[in-house]
Amino acid sequence: MYIDTHCHIFNEYYDNIDNVILKCIENKVCRIIVSGFDINSNKEVLKLIDKYDIVYGTIGFHPTELDNFQDNYYSFLEEHINDKKIVGIGEIGLDYHYENTDKEKQKEVFKRQLELAERYNKPVVIHTRDSINDTYNILKDYNLNGSIHCFSGSLEMAKEFIKLGYKIGIGGVSTYKNAKNIKEVIKNIDLSYILLETDSPYLAPEPYRGKINGPQNIPLIAENISELKNVTIQEVMRVSTSNAEAIFDFLDK
Ligand code: NI
């Protein structure tokens, strides 16, 4: 059994979510974590975890989605943080990619969500783009664990996050020819620190690069990791699943 530790299976991206779920099960992807990023997607997470056995959720506010952020969103998170099948807070973090980024606002909302996660003892799913040092410097002040999702930093930074207690989220980018950095990271960190994720609908692995991604593509990512690390794909499946289970509390209710 595989676990997709990070995806966004929402109605705005897929015509038929029932089909997405069926394809997952056919490909042995038997648990998927759908991450919210704004108020509407977080509410959709709550519906999806009710509707589909294999769907678990994280709720959180993404750094590029803060334009209409309201203070009462923290109460929303707090109200649902202990819901059945909500396994963490995310997708949260820092993203300095775009011009006119309000870095202070991003840091404030990020920290408030980390405080909540710490208070309720929940893991976090971290987004960081063009902001890895600030992300690290904030995370080191909290006693948390979770996933550095779609990791794109150096081997050295991967090791620093691992020291803090985080695991490294590996997705479709690692299958791209030009992705030298992440291939180096995969080769040089122990399999016990790797989580599989698709970030669907984005970042489809080869040979589907550019197409709409789905959690059913997890085995392609596992296969690529097995080649890079020279272990069997069964080993990648077994260890990555147990890594995910060590971070996220999947209650079999
Ligand atoms: Ni994402």
Tab-separated table of C-alpha atoms and ligand atoms in Angstrom:
chain	number	residue	atom	x	y	z
A	1	MET	CA	0.000	0.000	0.000
A	2	TYR	CA	1.156	3.484	-0.904
A	3	ILE	CA	0.232	6.776	0.748
A	4	ASP	CA	0.076	10.046	-1.182
A	5	THR	CA	1.028	12.443	1.615
A	6	HIS	CA	0.110	15.605	-0.255
A	7	CYS	CA	-2.397	16.411	-2.973
A	8	HIS	CA	-5.226	18.793	-3.804
A	9	ILE	CA	-8.111	16.697	-5.090
A	10	PHE	CA	-10.723	19.399	-5.439
A	11	ASN	CA	-13.737	19.811	-7.698
A	12	GLU	CA	-12.221	22.821	-9.436
A	13	TYR	CA	-9.468	20.573	-10.888
A	14	TYR	CA	-11.251	17.254	-11.557
A	15	ASP	CA	-14.426	16.421	-13.455
A	16	ASN	CA	-15.015	13.261	-11.473
A	17	ILE	CA	-13.397	12.677	-8.093
A	18	ASP	CA	-15.007	9.223	-7.812
A	19	ASN	CA	-12.828	8.195	-10.768
A	20	VAL	CA	-9.703	9.650	-9.208
A	21	ILE	CA	-10.341	7.607	-6.069
A	22	LEU	CA	-10.957	4.411	-8.087
A	23	LYS	CA	-7.702	4.866	-9.993
A	24	CYS	CA	-5.841	5.320	-6.697
A	25	ILE	CA	-7.139	2.041	-5.343
A	26	GLU	CA	-6.278	0.223	-8.602
A	27	ASN	CA	-2.702	1.457	-8.197
A	28	LYS	CA	-2.444	0.499	-4.497
A	29	VAL	CA	-2.556	4.114	-3.342
A	30	CYS	CA	-4.819	3.358	-0.403
A	31	ARG	CA	-4.525	6.561	1.588
A	32	ILE	CA	-4.275	10.105	0.314
A	33	ILE	CA	-3.890	13.320	2.264
A	34	VAL	CA	-5.743	16.210	0.666
A	35	SER	CA	-4.405	19.583	1.780
A	36	GLY	CA	-6.480	22.735	1.900
A	37	PHE	CA	-4.941	26.087	1.053
A	38	ASP	CA	-7.704	28.682	1.553
A	39	ILE	CA	-11.072	28.827	3.299
A	40	ASN	CA	-13.066	27.198	0.494
A	41	SER	CA	-10.635	24.364	-0.130
A	42	ASN	CA	-10.401	23.717	3.620
A	43	LYS	CA	-14.168	23.355	3.780
A	44	GLU	CA	-14.036	20.993	0.807
A	45	VAL	CA	-11.433	18.896	2.664
A	46	LEU	CA	-13.981	18.390	5.438
A	47	LYS	CA	-16.493	17.068	2.916
A	48	LEU	CA	-14.018	14.818	1.101
A	49	ILE	CA	-12.833	13.061	4.256
A	50	ASP	CA	-16.447	12.299	5.084
A	51	LYS	CA	-17.248	10.993	1.631
A	52	TYR	CA	-14.207	8.829	0.824
A	53	ASP	CA	-12.642	6.223	3.106
A	54	ILE	CA	-9.171	6.640	1.624
A	55	VAL	CA	-9.114	10.438	1.972
A	56	TYR	CA	-7.527	12.118	4.988
A	57	GLY	CA	-7.034	15.832	5.252
A	58	THR	CA	-4.920	18.682	6.457
A	59	ILE	CA	-6.276	22.193	6.803
A	60	GLY	CA	-4.296	25.396	6.578
A	61	PHE	CA	-3.736	28.695	4.831
A	62	HIS	CA	-1.147	28.827	2.069
A	63	PRO	CA	1.208	31.828	1.961
A	64	THR	CA	0.090	32.966	-1.505
A	65	GLU	CA	-3.598	32.835	-0.508
A	66	LEU	CA	-3.608	35.519	2.168
A	67	ASP	CA	-5.141	38.480	0.314
A	68	ASN	CA	-8.539	38.078	1.930
A	69	PHE	CA	-7.306	36.379	5.074
A	70	GLN	CA	-9.527	36.964	8.079
A	71	ASP	CA	-8.579	36.555	11.715
A	72	ASN	CA	-11.544	34.241	12.315
A	73	TYR	CA	-9.823	31.650	10.074
A	74	TYR	CA	-7.673	30.713	13.063
A	75	SER	CA	-10.842	29.760	14.920
A	76	PHE	CA	-11.901	27.680	11.913
A	77	LEU	CA	-8.634	25.743	12.148
A	78	GLU	CA	-8.997	25.318	15.876
A	79	GLU	CA	-12.576	24.167	15.527
A	80	HIS	CA	-11.621	21.395	13.090
A	81	ILE	CA	-8.080	20.490	14.101
A	82	ASN	CA	-9.262	17.509	16.128
A	83	ASP	CA	-11.851	16.328	13.605
A	84	LYS	CA	-11.720	12.666	12.745
A	85	LYS	CA	-9.380	12.166	9.724
A	86	ILE	CA	-7.808	15.617	9.943
A	87	VAL	CA	-4.191	14.552	10.310
A	88	GLY	CA	-2.356	17.869	10.434
A	89	ILE	CA	-2.062	21.542	9.573
A	90	GLY	CA	-1.149	22.483	5.991
A	91	GLU	CA	-0.417	23.568	3.455
A	92	ILE	CA	1.356	26.394	5.238
A	93	GLY	CA	4.678	28.149	4.868
A	94	LEU	CA	6.428	30.974	3.059
A	95	ASP	CA	6.527	31.818	-0.648
A	96	TYR	CA	8.608	34.769	-1.843
A	97	HIS	CA	8.346	33.874	-5.509
A	98	TYR	CA	6.070	36.693	-6.594
A	99	GLU	CA	6.776	40.410	-6.554
A	100	ASN	CA	4.845	42.453	-3.997
A	101	THR	CA	4.978	39.605	-1.517
A	102	ASP	CA	3.991	40.738	1.956
A	103	LYS	CA	6.659	38.776	3.793
A	104	GLU	CA	5.681	40.033	7.228
A	105	LYS	CA	2.073	39.006	6.762
A	106	GLN	CA	3.172	35.566	5.528
A	107	LYS	CA	5.433	35.077	8.532
A	108	GLU	CA	2.734	36.150	10.965
A	109	VAL	CA	0.098	33.760	9.545
A	110	PHE	CA	2.664	30.967	9.285
A	111	LYS	CA	3.701	31.355	12.924
A	112	ARG	CA	0.138	31.523	14.189
A	113	GLN	CA	-0.628	28.234	12.417
A	114	LEU	CA	2.563	26.628	13.766
A	115	GLU	CA	1.524	27.675	17.279
A	116	LEU	CA	-1.818	25.965	16.771
A	117	ALA	CA	-0.136	22.797	15.514
A	118	GLU	CA	2.175	22.824	18.506
A	119	ARG	CA	-0.662	23.400	20.953
A	120	TYR	CA	-2.676	20.486	19.543
A	121	ASN	CA	0.340	18.293	18.879
A	122	LYS	CA	-0.297	17.958	15.132
A	123	PRO	CA	2.201	17.563	12.286
A	124	VAL	CA	2.528	20.260	9.629
A	125	VAL	CA	2.792	20.185	5.827
A	126	ILE	CA	5.245	22.890	4.817
A	127	HIS	CA	5.399	24.834	1.565
A	128	THR	CA	8.569	26.825	0.951
A	129	ARG	CA	9.506	28.585	-2.265
A	130	ASP	CA	12.387	31.058	-2.593
A	131	SER	CA	12.253	31.283	1.193
A	132	ILE	CA	14.075	28.256	2.552
A	133	ASN	CA	16.263	30.090	5.079
A	134	ASP	CA	13.392	32.045	6.615
A	135	THR	CA	11.294	28.868	6.692
A	136	TYR	CA	14.050	26.993	8.477
A	137	ASN	CA	14.687	29.798	10.944
A	138	ILE	CA	11.014	29.898	11.903
A	139	LEU	CA	10.550	26.108	12.119
A	140	LYS	CA	13.557	25.658	14.376
A	141	ASP	CA	11.766	27.617	17.094
A	142	TYR	CA	8.886	25.127	17.262
A	143	ASN	CA	8.720	21.613	18.563
A	144	LEU	CA	6.996	20.091	15.533
A	145	ASN	CA	7.369	17.498	12.844
A	146	GLY	CA	5.834	16.950	9.438
A	147	SER	CA	6.660	17.114	5.761
A	148	ILE	CA	8.773	19.616	3.846
A	149	HIS	CA	6.523	19.194	0.871
A	150	CYS	CA	7.879	19.123	-2.693
A	151	PHE	CA	11.375	19.650	-1.354
A	152	SER	CA	13.563	21.649	-3.741
A	153	GLY	CA	16.477	22.731	-1.540
A	154	SER	CA	20.042	21.511	-1.232
A	155	LEU	CA	21.192	18.270	0.370
A	156	GLU	CA	22.621	20.333	3.211
A	157	MET	CA	19.235	21.965	3.908
A	158	ALA	CA	17.465	18.613	3.657
A	159	LYS	CA	19.749	17.352	6.413
A	160	GLU	CA	18.982	20.407	8.559
A	161	PHE	CA	15.223	19.855	8.277
A	162	ILE	CA	15.712	16.166	9.066
A	163	LYS	CA	17.594	17.162	12.221
A	164	LEU	CA	14.575	19.233	13.261
A	165	GLY	CA	12.392	16.109	12.913
A	166	TYR	CA	10.905	16.668	9.461
A	167	LYS	CA	10.626	14.285	6.570
A	168	ILE	CA	11.294	15.210	2.964
A	169	GLY	CA	8.330	15.172	0.556
A	170	ILE	CA	9.343	13.798	-2.845
A	171	GLY	CA	7.055	14.165	-5.853
A	172	GLY	CA	6.968	14.236	-9.632
A	173	VAL	CA	9.751	16.787	-10.027
A	174	SER	CA	12.237	14.095	-9.018
A	175	THR	CA	11.415	12.242	-12.266
A	176	TYR	CA	12.317	15.207	-14.503
A	177	LYS	CA	15.575	14.941	-16.430
A	178	ASN	CA	16.896	18.334	-15.321
A	179	ALA	CA	16.098	17.874	-11.616
A	180	LYS	CA	19.700	17.182	-10.589
A	181	ASN	CA	19.403	18.721	-7.143
A	182	ILE	CA	16.532	16.626	-5.881
A	183	LYS	CA	18.046	13.460	-7.355
A	184	GLU	CA	21.190	14.170	-5.304
A	185	VAL	CA	19.057	14.654	-2.193
A	186	ILE	CA	17.263	11.336	-2.790
A	187	LYS	CA	20.525	9.455	-3.315
A	188	ASN	CA	22.093	10.868	-0.176
A	189	ILE	CA	19.399	10.758	2.482
A	190	ASP	CA	18.140	7.588	4.085
A	191	LEU	CA	14.893	6.172	2.750
A	192	SER	CA	13.504	6.501	6.278
A	193	TYR	CA	13.273	10.286	5.747
A	194	ILE	CA	11.322	10.196	2.495
A	195	LEU	CA	7.589	10.734	2.056
A	196	LEU	CA	5.887	10.163	-1.290
A	197	GLU	CA	3.541	12.818	-2.598
A	198	THR	CA	2.057	13.943	-5.903
A	199	ASP	CA	0.945	17.552	-5.199
A	200	SER	CA	-1.864	16.750	-7.658
A	201	PRO	CA	-3.150	18.344	-9.851
A	202	TYR	CA	0.314	19.865	-10.278
A	203	LEU	CA	3.732	18.444	-11.110
A	204	ALA	CA	2.797	15.183	-12.825
A	205	PRO	CA	5.733	12.751	-12.971
A	206	GLU	CA	7.222	11.535	-16.245
A	207	PRO	CA	5.852	10.384	-18.655
A	208	TYR	CA	2.874	12.613	-17.806
A	209	ARG	CA	4.764	15.864	-17.230
A	210	GLY	CA	2.503	18.819	-18.076
A	211	LYS	CA	-0.709	16.813	-17.733
A	212	ILE	CA	-3.157	16.875	-14.835
A	213	ASN	CA	-1.615	14.824	-12.058
A	214	GLY	CA	-3.420	12.377	-9.781
A	215	PRO	CA	-2.480	10.330	-6.701
A	216	GLN	CA	-2.605	7.178	-8.851
A	217	ASN	CA	0.810	8.285	-10.180
A	218	ILE	CA	2.548	7.633	-6.852
A	219	PRO	CA	4.039	4.310	-8.104
A	220	LEU	CA	5.919	6.217	-10.844
A	221	ILE	CA	7.573	8.363	-8.185
A	222	ALA	CA	8.365	5.279	-6.100
A	223	GLU	CA	9.880	3.549	-9.114
A	224	ASN	CA	12.152	6.507	-9.812
A	225	ILE	CA	13.296	6.596	-6.177
A	226	SER	CA	13.964	2.854	-6.270
A	227	GLU	CA	16.232	3.360	-9.296
A	228	LEU	CA	18.058	6.312	-7.744
A	229	LYS	CA	18.639	4.477	-4.466
A	230	ASN	CA	19.148	1.056	-5.988
A	231	VAL	CA	16.536	-0.639	-3.817
A	232	THR	CA	13.400	-2.513	-4.820
A	233	ILE	CA	10.177	-0.655	-5.441
A	234	GLN	CA	8.592	-2.832	-2.718
A	235	GLU	CA	11.152	-1.473	-0.282
A	236	VAL	CA	10.304	2.112	-1.276
A	237	MET	CA	6.617	1.320	-0.809
A	238	ARG	CA	7.104	-0.321	2.571
A	239	VAL	CA	9.444	2.271	4.080
A	240	SER	CA	7.706	5.375	2.702
A	241	THR	CA	4.349	4.121	3.969
A	242	SER	CA	5.727	3.468	7.420
A	243	ASN	CA	7.363	6.944	7.370
A	244	ALA	CA	3.992	8.515	6.603
A	245	GLU	CA	2.329	6.491	9.351
A	246	ALA	CA	4.982	7.665	11.800
A	247	ILE	CA	4.128	11.316	11.091
A	248	PHE	CA	0.383	11.271	10.415
A	249	ASP	CA	-2.079	9.592	12.723
A	250	PHE	CA	-4.366	7.570	10.429
A	251	LEU	CA	-7.079	6.369	12.724
A	252	ASP	CA	-8.805	3.388	11.193
A	253	LYS	CA	-12.276	4.541	12.099
B	1	NI	NI	0.560	21.584	-2.600
